Short mmCIF file of C-alpha atoms and ligand atoms in Angstrom, two decimals:
data_model
loop_
_atom_site.label_atom_id
_atom_site.label_comp_id
_atom_site.label_asym_id
_atom_site.label_seq_id
_atom_site.Cartn_x
_atom_site.Cartn_y
_atom_site.Cartn_z
CA MET A 1 -1.12 30.39 18.24
CA GLU A 2 -4.14 28.46 17.52
CA ASN A 3 -5.37 29.81 14.74
CA ARG A 4 -2.25 28.77 12.74
CA ILE A 5 -2.74 27.62 9.74
CA LEU A 6 -0.53 25.97 7.00
CA VAL A 7 1.81 28.03 4.50
CA LYS A 8 0.13 26.67 1.96
CA ASP A 9 -3.55 28.21 3.50
CA ALA A 10 -1.70 30.76 4.09
CA PHE A 11 -1.57 32.16 0.09
CA LYS A 12 -4.98 31.67 -0.06
CA LYS A 13 -5.88 34.17 2.51
CA LYS A 14 -6.32 37.78 2.80
CA GLY A 15 -5.63 39.84 6.12
CA LYS A 16 -4.76 38.56 8.88
CA VAL A 17 -3.18 35.05 9.63
CA ASP A 18 -1.05 32.89 12.35
CA VAL A 19 1.59 30.54 10.80
CA ALA A 20 4.69 28.77 12.42
CA GLY A 21 7.44 26.90 11.26
CA TRP A 22 10.84 26.79 10.27
CA VAL A 23 13.56 29.66 9.52
CA HIS A 24 15.01 28.19 5.97
CA ASN A 25 17.07 31.59 5.87
CA THR A 26 17.47 35.36 7.07
CA ARG A 27 18.44 38.04 4.83
CA ASP A 28 18.82 41.35 6.61
CA LEU A 29 19.48 45.15 4.49
CA ASN A 30 19.41 47.19 8.21
CA LYS A 31 15.97 48.60 6.60
CA ILE A 32 14.48 45.21 5.39
CA LYS A 33 14.87 42.23 7.36
CA PHE A 34 12.96 38.93 5.82
CA ILE A 35 12.89 35.19 7.13
CA LEU A 36 11.80 32.03 4.76
CA LEU A 37 9.58 30.25 7.28
CA ARG A 38 9.08 27.02 6.22
CA ASP A 39 6.65 24.37 6.98
CA VAL A 40 5.67 21.04 5.62
CA SER A 41 3.41 22.32 2.95
CA GLY A 42 5.43 25.15 1.89
CA ILE A 43 7.70 28.89 2.23
CA ILE A 44 6.51 32.21 2.34
CA GLN A 45 8.47 35.07 2.88
CA ILE A 46 8.10 37.47 5.72
CA THR A 47 8.81 41.31 5.59
CA GLY A 48 9.61 43.75 8.00
CA VAL A 49 10.49 47.35 6.93
CA LYS A 50 12.17 49.89 9.77
CA GLY A 51 9.86 52.16 10.44
CA LYS A 52 6.15 50.09 9.54
CA THR A 53 6.76 47.26 11.39
CA PRO A 54 7.14 47.60 15.30
CA ASP A 55 10.33 48.03 16.62
CA LYS A 56 10.62 45.35 18.73
CA VAL A 57 9.59 42.58 16.08
CA PHE A 58 11.43 44.37 14.14
CA LYS A 59 14.74 44.13 16.38
CA ASP A 60 13.86 40.68 16.69
CA MET A 61 14.26 39.82 13.31
CA SER A 62 17.58 39.95 13.61
CA GLY A 63 19.86 36.55 14.65
CA ILE A 64 17.49 34.33 14.08
CA THR A 65 19.30 30.69 13.86
CA ARG A 66 18.06 28.63 11.10
CA GLU A 67 16.07 25.57 12.04
CA SER A 68 14.82 27.44 14.54
CA VAL A 69 10.81 27.35 15.00
CA ILE A 70 8.99 30.94 14.99
CA TYR A 71 5.58 31.39 15.25
CA VAL A 72 4.31 34.63 13.07
CA SER A 73 1.57 36.69 12.78
CA GLY A 74 0.66 39.79 10.68
CA THR A 75 -1.01 40.47 7.31
CA ILE A 76 -0.88 38.82 4.11
CA LYS A 77 0.10 40.99 1.08
CA ASP A 78 0.80 40.65 -2.33
CA SER A 79 4.31 41.36 -3.27
CA LYS A 80 6.23 40.91 -6.66
CA GLN A 81 9.56 39.72 -5.57
CA ALA A 82 7.98 37.20 -3.40
CA PRO A 83 8.17 34.05 -3.80
CA GLY A 84 4.81 33.05 -4.65
CA GLY A 85 3.74 36.44 -5.11
CA LYS A 86 2.73 36.82 -1.02
CA GLU A 87 4.65 38.03 1.70
CA ILE A 88 3.73 38.18 5.83
CA ASN A 89 4.20 42.22 7.42
CA PRO A 90 4.13 40.67 11.12
CA ASP A 91 2.80 42.30 14.29
CA LYS A 92 4.13 39.59 16.28
CA ILE A 93 6.94 36.77 16.02
CA GLU A 94 7.67 34.97 18.97
CA ILE A 95 10.44 32.46 19.14
CA ILE A 96 9.57 29.17 19.88
CA SER A 97 13.21 27.46 19.74
CA LYS A 98 16.52 28.14 18.81
CA ALA A 99 18.63 26.51 16.30
CA GLU A 100 22.06 25.79 17.41
CA ASP A 101 24.91 25.37 14.99
CA LEU A 102 23.86 23.00 12.43
CA PRO A 103 25.60 19.28 12.18
CA ILE A 104 24.85 18.94 8.28
CA ASP A 105 23.65 21.07 5.91
CA VAL A 106 19.90 20.91 5.36
CA SER A 107 19.74 23.15 2.57
CA ASP A 108 18.57 21.98 -1.25
CA TYR A 109 22.25 21.67 -2.08
CA SER A 110 23.42 20.33 0.65
CA LYS A 111 26.62 17.76 -0.06
CA THR A 112 26.46 16.52 3.30
CA GLU A 113 26.79 12.01 2.51
CA LEU A 114 23.93 9.81 3.26
CA PRO A 115 25.89 8.42 6.14
CA LYS A 116 26.18 11.88 7.45
CA ARG A 117 22.89 12.97 7.38
CA LEU A 118 20.94 9.78 9.03
CA ASP A 119 23.68 9.96 11.33
CA TYR A 120 21.19 13.32 11.93
CA ARG A 121 18.22 12.00 10.37
CA PHE A 122 15.71 14.19 12.59
CA LEU A 123 17.39 16.80 11.09
CA ASP A 124 17.61 15.87 7.94
CA LEU A 125 14.53 15.56 7.67
CA HIS A 126 13.75 19.20 7.92
CA ARG A 127 15.11 19.19 4.61
CA GLN A 128 12.16 19.93 1.38
CA LYS A 129 14.61 16.72 -1.04
CA THR A 130 14.06 14.26 2.00
CA GLN A 131 10.87 15.73 3.33
CA ALA A 132 9.66 15.00 -0.52
CA ILE A 133 10.26 11.74 -0.66
CA PHE A 134 8.41 10.89 2.57
CA LYS A 135 5.58 12.77 0.99
CA ILE A 136 5.42 10.40 -1.92
CA GLN A 137 5.76 7.15 0.43
CA SER A 138 2.51 8.41 2.81
CA GLU A 139 1.22 8.78 -0.71
CA ILE A 140 2.45 5.35 -1.51
CA CYS A 141 0.98 4.26 1.27
CA ASN A 142 -2.52 5.66 1.02
CA SER A 143 -2.90 5.10 -2.43
CA PHE A 144 -2.30 1.42 -1.67
CA ARG A 145 -5.14 1.14 0.98
CA GLU A 146 -7.01 3.21 -0.82
CA PHE A 147 -7.28 0.25 -3.69
CA PHE A 148 -7.84 -2.79 -1.60
CA TYR A 149 -10.39 -1.34 0.63
CA LYS A 150 -12.39 -0.23 -2.66
CA LYS A 151 -11.86 -3.82 -3.61
CA SER A 152 -13.17 -4.86 -0.35
CA PHE A 153 -10.08 -6.92 0.87
CA ILE A 154 -9.97 -6.63 4.70
CA GLU A 155 -6.99 -4.59 6.60
CA MET A 156 -5.05 -7.49 8.41
CA GLN A 157 -2.41 -7.04 11.80
CA PRO A 158 0.35 -9.95 11.39
CA PRO A 159 2.13 -10.93 14.51
CA CYS A 160 5.73 -9.86 14.14
CA ILE A 161 6.95 -12.12 17.09
CA ILE A 162 6.82 -15.56 16.22
CA SER A 163 7.90 -18.63 17.51
CA SER A 164 9.59 -20.67 14.64
CA ALA A 165 10.82 -19.52 10.65
CA SER A 166 7.93 -19.41 8.54
CA GLU A 167 10.06 -19.90 5.00
CA GLY A 168 12.98 -22.52 6.64
CA GLY A 169 14.85 -19.46 6.56
CA THR A 170 18.48 -19.18 8.97
CA ASP A 171 17.80 -15.35 8.16
CA LEU A 172 15.98 -14.51 11.56
CA PHE A 173 16.71 -12.27 14.59
CA PRO A 174 16.31 -14.47 17.78
CA VAL A 175 14.18 -12.94 20.49
CA LYS A 176 14.24 -14.27 23.89
CA TYR A 177 10.37 -14.23 25.02
CA PHE A 178 9.83 -14.63 28.42
CA GLU A 179 10.93 -18.77 29.30
CA LYS A 180 10.88 -19.01 25.19
CA ASP A 181 12.76 -18.78 22.09
CA ALA A 182 11.22 -16.96 19.50
CA TYR A 183 11.93 -14.32 16.79
CA LEU A 184 10.96 -11.47 14.49
CA ALA A 185 8.67 -12.54 11.40
CA GLN A 186 10.60 -12.45 8.42
CA SER A 187 7.58 -12.71 6.26
CA PRO A 188 3.33 -12.85 6.98
CA GLN A 189 3.51 -15.12 4.84
CA LEU A 190 1.58 -18.42 7.58
CA TYR A 191 -0.65 -15.28 8.33
CA LYS A 192 -1.73 -13.82 5.50
CA GLN A 193 -2.84 -17.42 3.96
CA MET A 194 -4.53 -18.06 6.96
CA VAL A 195 -6.92 -15.29 6.97
CA ALA A 196 -7.77 -15.56 3.16
CA CYS A 197 -8.24 -18.91 4.02
CA SER A 198 -10.93 -18.63 6.29
CA MET A 199 -12.28 -14.67 5.34
CA GLY A 200 -10.74 -14.28 1.96
CA ASN A 201 -9.17 -11.21 0.68
CA THR A 202 -6.38 -9.47 3.11
CA PHE A 203 -4.20 -6.68 2.31
CA MET A 204 -1.24 -5.64 4.74
CA ILE A 205 1.56 -3.07 5.52
CA THR A 206 4.03 -5.12 7.80
CA PRO A 207 7.21 -4.43 9.09
CA ILE A 208 9.66 -7.52 8.87
CA TRP A 209 13.14 -8.33 9.25
CA ARG A 210 16.26 -10.30 7.95
CA ALA A 211 19.34 -11.21 9.64
CA GLU A 212 20.94 -11.33 6.26
CA LYS A 213 24.54 -9.37 6.90
CA HIS A 214 23.60 -7.77 3.06
CA ASN A 215 25.80 -4.62 2.25
CA THR A 216 24.21 -3.36 -0.86
CA THR A 217 22.21 -0.31 -1.90
CA ARG A 218 19.05 -2.15 -2.16
CA HIS A 219 19.32 -3.97 1.22
CA ILE A 220 17.73 -3.28 4.89
CA ASN A 221 17.46 -4.94 7.60
CA GLU A 222 13.58 -4.02 8.69
CA ILE A 223 11.65 -4.26 6.00
CA ARG A 224 7.76 -2.98 4.85
CA GLN A 225 6.59 -4.93 2.92
CA MET A 226 2.69 -4.89 1.00
CA ASP A 227 1.89 -7.75 1.19
CA ILE A 228 -1.85 -9.14 -0.44
CA GLU A 229 -3.66 -12.57 -0.45
CA ILE A 230 -6.36 -13.56 -2.59
CA ALA A 231 -8.85 -16.53 -1.93
CA PHE A 232 -9.39 -18.76 -4.86
CA ALA A 233 -7.21 -17.18 -6.92
CA ASN A 234 -3.60 -18.66 -8.88
CA GLN A 235 -0.66 -16.60 -10.81
CA GLU A 236 -2.39 -15.25 -12.85
CA ILE A 237 -4.84 -13.51 -10.96
CA ALA A 238 -1.89 -12.07 -8.25
CA MET A 239 0.14 -10.79 -10.93
CA LYS A 240 -2.88 -8.43 -12.22
CA GLU A 241 -3.99 -7.23 -8.93
CA HIS A 242 -0.07 -6.54 -8.75
CA GLU A 243 -0.13 -4.85 -11.98
CA ASP A 244 -3.47 -2.87 -11.31
CA VAL A 245 -2.31 -1.76 -7.83
CA VAL A 246 0.94 -0.51 -9.26
CA LYS A 247 -0.19 1.78 -11.91
CA TYR A 248 -3.11 3.24 -8.82
CA ILE A 249 -0.43 3.94 -7.08
CA VAL A 250 1.65 5.79 -10.26
CA GLY A 251 -0.83 7.14 -11.08
CA GLN A 252 -2.17 8.81 -7.63
CA VAL A 253 1.40 9.86 -6.95
CA ILE A 254 1.41 11.74 -10.27
CA LYS A 255 -1.89 13.32 -9.72
CA LYS A 256 -0.81 13.99 -5.96
CA CYS A 257 2.47 14.45 -5.68
CA LYS A 258 4.14 17.51 -8.78
CA ASP A 259 5.90 19.29 -6.41
CA GLU A 260 7.55 16.40 -5.10
CA LEU A 261 8.33 15.06 -7.86
CA LYS A 262 9.33 18.16 -9.56
CA LEU A 263 11.59 18.94 -6.26
CA LEU A 264 12.76 15.51 -7.08
CA LYS A 265 13.46 15.93 -11.00
CA VAL A 266 11.77 12.77 -11.27
CA ASP A 267 9.52 12.72 -14.79
CA LEU A 268 7.48 9.45 -13.74
CA LYS A 269 5.44 7.94 -16.26
CA ILE A 270 2.30 5.18 -15.02
CA PRO A 271 4.15 1.65 -15.79
CA LYS A 272 3.53 -0.35 -19.24
CA VAL A 273 3.59 -4.58 -18.45
CA LYS A 274 5.28 -7.16 -19.88
CA TYR A 275 5.28 -11.02 -18.64
CA LEU A 276 7.53 -13.23 -19.55
CA SER A 277 7.81 -17.16 -18.75
CA TYR A 278 11.12 -17.77 -16.48
CA ASP A 279 11.93 -19.38 -19.90
CA GLU A 280 11.86 -16.68 -22.03
CA THR A 281 13.16 -15.09 -19.42
CA VAL A 282 16.71 -17.19 -19.12
CA LYS A 283 16.42 -16.97 -23.63
CA SER A 284 16.34 -13.01 -23.64
CA LEU A 285 19.50 -12.79 -20.95
CA LYS A 286 21.27 -15.78 -21.96
CA MET A 287 21.08 -17.08 -18.25
CA LYS A 288 22.05 -19.85 -16.54
CA TYR A 289 19.24 -22.13 -16.75
CA GLY A 290 18.08 -23.28 -12.86
CA GLU A 291 20.05 -20.12 -11.25
CA ASP A 292 18.13 -16.94 -9.54
CA LEU A 293 18.34 -13.62 -11.50
CA SER A 294 21.31 -11.51 -10.66
CA PRO A 295 21.57 -7.14 -9.67
CA GLU A 296 22.56 -7.33 -12.98
CA ASP A 297 20.26 -9.78 -14.90
CA GLU A 298 17.33 -7.57 -13.32
CA ARG A 299 19.31 -4.43 -14.30
CA LYS A 300 19.52 -6.12 -17.80
CA LEU A 301 15.53 -6.67 -17.89
CA SER A 302 14.65 -3.17 -17.08
CA ASN A 303 17.12 -2.30 -19.63
CA LYS A 304 15.12 -3.63 -22.22
CA TYR A 305 12.03 -2.88 -20.92
CA PRO A 306 11.61 0.41 -19.84
CA ASP A 307 9.02 2.01 -17.84
CA THR A 308 7.60 -1.34 -17.68
CA ILE A 309 7.34 -3.91 -14.54
CA VAL A 310 8.34 -6.93 -16.17
CA PHE A 311 7.03 -10.39 -14.62
CA VAL A 312 8.88 -12.84 -14.65
CA HIS A 313 6.52 -16.12 -14.05
CA SER A 314 6.47 -19.68 -13.89
CA TRP A 315 9.80 -19.93 -11.95
CA PRO A 316 11.26 -23.15 -11.39
CA THR A 317 9.84 -25.22 -8.77
CA LYS A 318 13.43 -25.81 -7.07
CA LEU A 319 14.51 -21.99 -7.35
CA LYS A 320 10.80 -21.22 -5.62
CA PRO A 321 10.09 -21.73 -1.53
CA PHE A 322 8.51 -24.83 -0.78
CA TYR A 323 4.86 -23.36 -0.61
CA ILE A 324 4.98 -22.50 -3.95
CA MET A 325 2.88 -24.82 -5.67
CA PRO A 326 3.87 -26.75 -8.61
CA LYS A 327 1.94 -26.55 -11.82
CA GLY A 328 -0.39 -28.74 -11.94
CA ALA A 329 -0.02 -29.14 -8.64
CA LYS A 330 1.86 -32.51 -9.22
CA ALA A 331 5.44 -32.53 -6.09
CA ASP A 332 7.89 -33.78 -9.12
CA ALA A 333 6.98 -30.50 -11.48
CA LYS A 334 9.24 -28.92 -12.54
CA LEU A 335 7.49 -25.40 -12.88
CA SER A 336 5.98 -23.32 -10.76
CA GLU A 337 3.36 -20.87 -9.95
CA GLY A 338 5.84 -18.49 -8.56
CA PHE A 339 6.81 -15.28 -9.48
CA ASP A 340 8.79 -11.88 -9.32
CA ALA A 341 7.80 -8.18 -10.56
CA ILE A 342 11.19 -6.40 -11.49
CA TYR A 343 10.82 -3.00 -11.53
CA GLY A 344 13.46 -0.26 -12.29
CA GLY A 345 16.32 -2.49 -12.42
CA VAL A 346 15.03 -4.26 -8.76
CA GLU A 347 12.85 -7.34 -8.10
CA ILE A 348 10.30 -5.07 -6.27
CA CYS A 349 7.85 -7.97 -5.40
CA SER A 350 7.57 -11.95 -5.19
CA GLY A 351 4.55 -13.91 -4.88
CA GLY A 352 2.65 -16.97 -6.87
CA GLN A 353 -0.17 -19.56 -5.60
CA ARG A 354 0.11 -21.58 -2.15
CA ILE A 355 0.04 -25.08 -1.82
CA HIS A 356 -3.16 -25.66 0.21
CA LEU A 357 -3.26 -29.31 0.00
CA PRO A 358 -1.62 -30.73 3.26
CA ASP A 359 0.16 -34.17 1.33
CA LEU A 360 1.53 -31.82 -1.25
CA LEU A 361 2.93 -29.50 1.29
CA GLU A 362 4.74 -32.19 3.48
CA LYS A 363 5.85 -34.09 0.02
CA MET A 364 6.73 -30.25 -1.19
CA LEU A 365 9.05 -29.50 2.22
CA LYS A 366 10.84 -33.02 2.13
CA SER A 367 12.08 -32.26 -1.00
CA LYS A 368 13.37 -28.86 -0.12
CA GLY A 369 15.28 -30.87 2.67
CA LEU A 370 12.78 -29.38 5.65
CA ASN A 371 11.30 -31.68 8.66
CA PRO A 372 7.31 -30.99 8.51
CA LYS A 373 7.17 -32.23 11.47
CA ASN A 374 8.73 -28.41 12.32
CA PHE A 375 5.47 -27.03 9.99
CA LYS A 376 3.54 -28.88 11.55
CA GLU A 377 1.33 -26.49 12.85
CA TYR A 378 1.08 -24.25 9.24
CA VAL A 379 0.03 -27.47 7.82
CA ASP A 380 -2.21 -28.81 9.87
CA SER A 381 -3.96 -25.29 9.07
CA PHE A 382 -5.08 -26.05 5.49
CA ARG A 383 -6.89 -29.64 6.74
CA TYR A 384 -10.65 -27.77 7.78
CA GLY A 385 -11.36 -26.19 4.76
CA ALA A 386 -8.80 -23.83 3.36
CA PRO A 387 -9.76 -22.77 -0.90
CA HIS A 388 -6.90 -22.23 -3.22
CA HIS A 389 -5.56 -19.01 -3.39
CA ALA A 390 -2.35 -16.65 -4.15
CA GLY A 391 -0.60 -13.34 -3.29
CA TRP A 392 2.70 -11.22 -2.99
CA SER A 393 4.66 -9.41 -1.03
CA LEU A 394 5.95 -5.65 -2.57
CA GLY A 395 8.89 -4.07 -0.77
CA LEU A 396 7.87 -0.29 0.50
CA GLU A 397 11.48 1.01 -0.38
CA ARG A 398 12.14 -0.58 -3.27
CA LEU A 399 8.70 0.87 -4.62
CA THR A 400 9.69 3.96 -3.29
CA GLU A 401 13.33 3.89 -4.45
CA ILE A 402 12.40 3.62 -7.88
CA ILE A 403 9.50 5.99 -8.05
CA CYS A 404 11.37 8.73 -6.48
CA GLY A 405 14.77 7.87 -8.47
CA LEU A 406 16.66 7.38 -6.00
CA ASP A 407 19.91 4.89 -5.99
CA ASN A 408 20.22 3.52 -2.35
CA ILE A 409 17.29 2.21 -0.50
CA ARG A 410 18.55 3.79 3.13
CA GLU A 411 16.79 6.88 0.78
CA ALA A 412 13.99 5.77 0.95
CA THR A 413 13.60 4.37 4.62
CA MET A 414 12.67 7.46 7.36
CA PHE A 415 15.12 5.45 9.73
CA PRO A 416 16.65 2.92 8.19
CA ARG A 417 18.44 -0.64 10.12
CA ASP A 418 21.44 -2.21 8.02
CA ARG A 419 23.82 -4.78 9.22
CA ASP A 420 25.45 -0.68 11.06
CA ARG A 421 23.26 1.04 11.62
CA LEU A 422 20.22 1.02 14.72
CA SER A 423 19.87 4.91 15.15
CA PRO A 424 18.21 7.45 15.34
P1 ATP B 1 16.35 -10.19 -3.10
O1 ATP B 1 16.40 -11.69 -3.28
O2 ATP B 1 16.40 -8.35 -4.09
O3 ATP B 1 16.98 -9.47 -1.83
P2 ATP B 1 14.12 -11.80 -1.33
O4 ATP B 1 13.76 -12.40 -3.04
O5 ATP B 1 14.65 -12.35 -1.19
O6 ATP B 1 14.85 -10.17 -2.14
P3 ATP B 1 11.53 -11.69 -0.48
O7 ATP B 1 11.52 -12.28 0.17
O8 ATP B 1 10.98 -12.35 -1.65
O9 ATP B 1 12.90 -10.77 -1.13
O10 ATP B 1 10.87 -10.41 -0.57
C1 ATP B 1 9.47 -9.19 -1.04
C2 ATP B 1 9.79 -8.17 -1.04
O11 ATP B 1 10.32 -7.60 -0.21
C3 ATP B 1 10.97 -8.08 -2.43
O12 ATP B 1 10.21 -8.66 -3.36
C4 ATP B 1 11.57 -6.52 -1.92
O13 ATP B 1 11.08 -5.85 -2.15
C5 ATP B 1 11.01 -6.66 -0.13
N1 ATP B 1 12.49 -6.96 -0.12
C6 ATP B 1 12.54 -8.64 0.24
N2 ATP B 1 13.98 -8.18 1.38
C7 ATP B 1 14.75 -7.05 1.62
C8 ATP B 1 15.13 -6.51 2.35
N3 ATP B 1 16.35 -7.16 2.89
N4 ATP B 1 15.37 -5.17 1.84
C9 ATP B 1 14.57 -4.35 1.47
N5 ATP B 1 13.57 -4.47 0.58
C10 ATP B 1 13.62 -6.34 0.80
MG1 MG B 2 11.87 -12.35 -3.77
#
């Protein structure tokens, strides 16, 4: 078994090969028997012929249940009829684990509904379509990291347990922390700012938790965010970085995940980019001034600009968190240096320039009805040499959902946590 190679590599070999994987399908025609063996890299046909295949092996090829795990040692041969044009004639087959009756259909034509599939997510991960989504997600993370490593950003690991709300919201999960009350982090905001203000440009992929009682196709309660924070930067620089990295990620997915995109029937294109101020957006969508974009508004924007990341920038200060820089660093400025990015009909990212000036930060906290005393540690962190800086948070699951053309964020989350789901 030490010599086991991946199915995709077996196709490139001649002579003896060892493979191992899951029984995708079987066919028994009495004198000839077929097993389709699947691993994460592909499917290969194992063909047994009565009289040619060793008797015991030929006999063992009957009655192996779907999704059982087997190990096969044999000779790879060209075969016009076999999928991929090759098959393995087995000398040895070992059943490593026999699968019981399957509680869900894991074929490509599965009609099992999503909630049931998620109840059995460990088995749903046997499906090629599900695997395609998470291979693409893996590539999204890989290219995100690659992009920022190449630009010498430092990857950081923010804490996930925090002592107080980072954004002043109430949507936190409390945790008992010895004698103290603590919370699961709803954002790495404060910590990435501390790193940007001391070491410079930083990025991370980190879980965050929001205790919001949503029940939508775009919200979950445990989220992975791809975050950056750039020192000596404003809103424009942050948006450009976002534009460049998403284009890079999509380009890498197109290049490296051809089979997966084909399986998901997605015709992925590198997105175009449109920059619109909040004021221009209000006019264009005939929205009411002073309100957040509704899900309907976000869909409308993406219909107007298909295959485009639409950056809605310069939001009213009132609609953005207290730490977003007001224009001209003036506490009473109506507009701010904050933006959202809309792609595929949903908000995938929020960001902007942050306030690095303690006095202004205190004024903004007050103007939002928050008590600066509760944010003392945060404000104080900017008292000892802090450059201006900007950054954003891009939701990994939302980006995966859009890239894979899915209509529910749970499909793009390996083990989703929502209002009702806490396992598996
Ligand atoms: P929305 O208004 O769509 O609920 P938000 O503005 O509350 O999102 P932010 O705080 O701006 O979210 O978080 C930054 C990004 O993280 C979002 O643009 C999104 O991609 C992702 N995100 C935030 N909350 C969720 C959630 N509950 N489920 C999935 N993704 C989320
Ligand atoms: Mg947002």
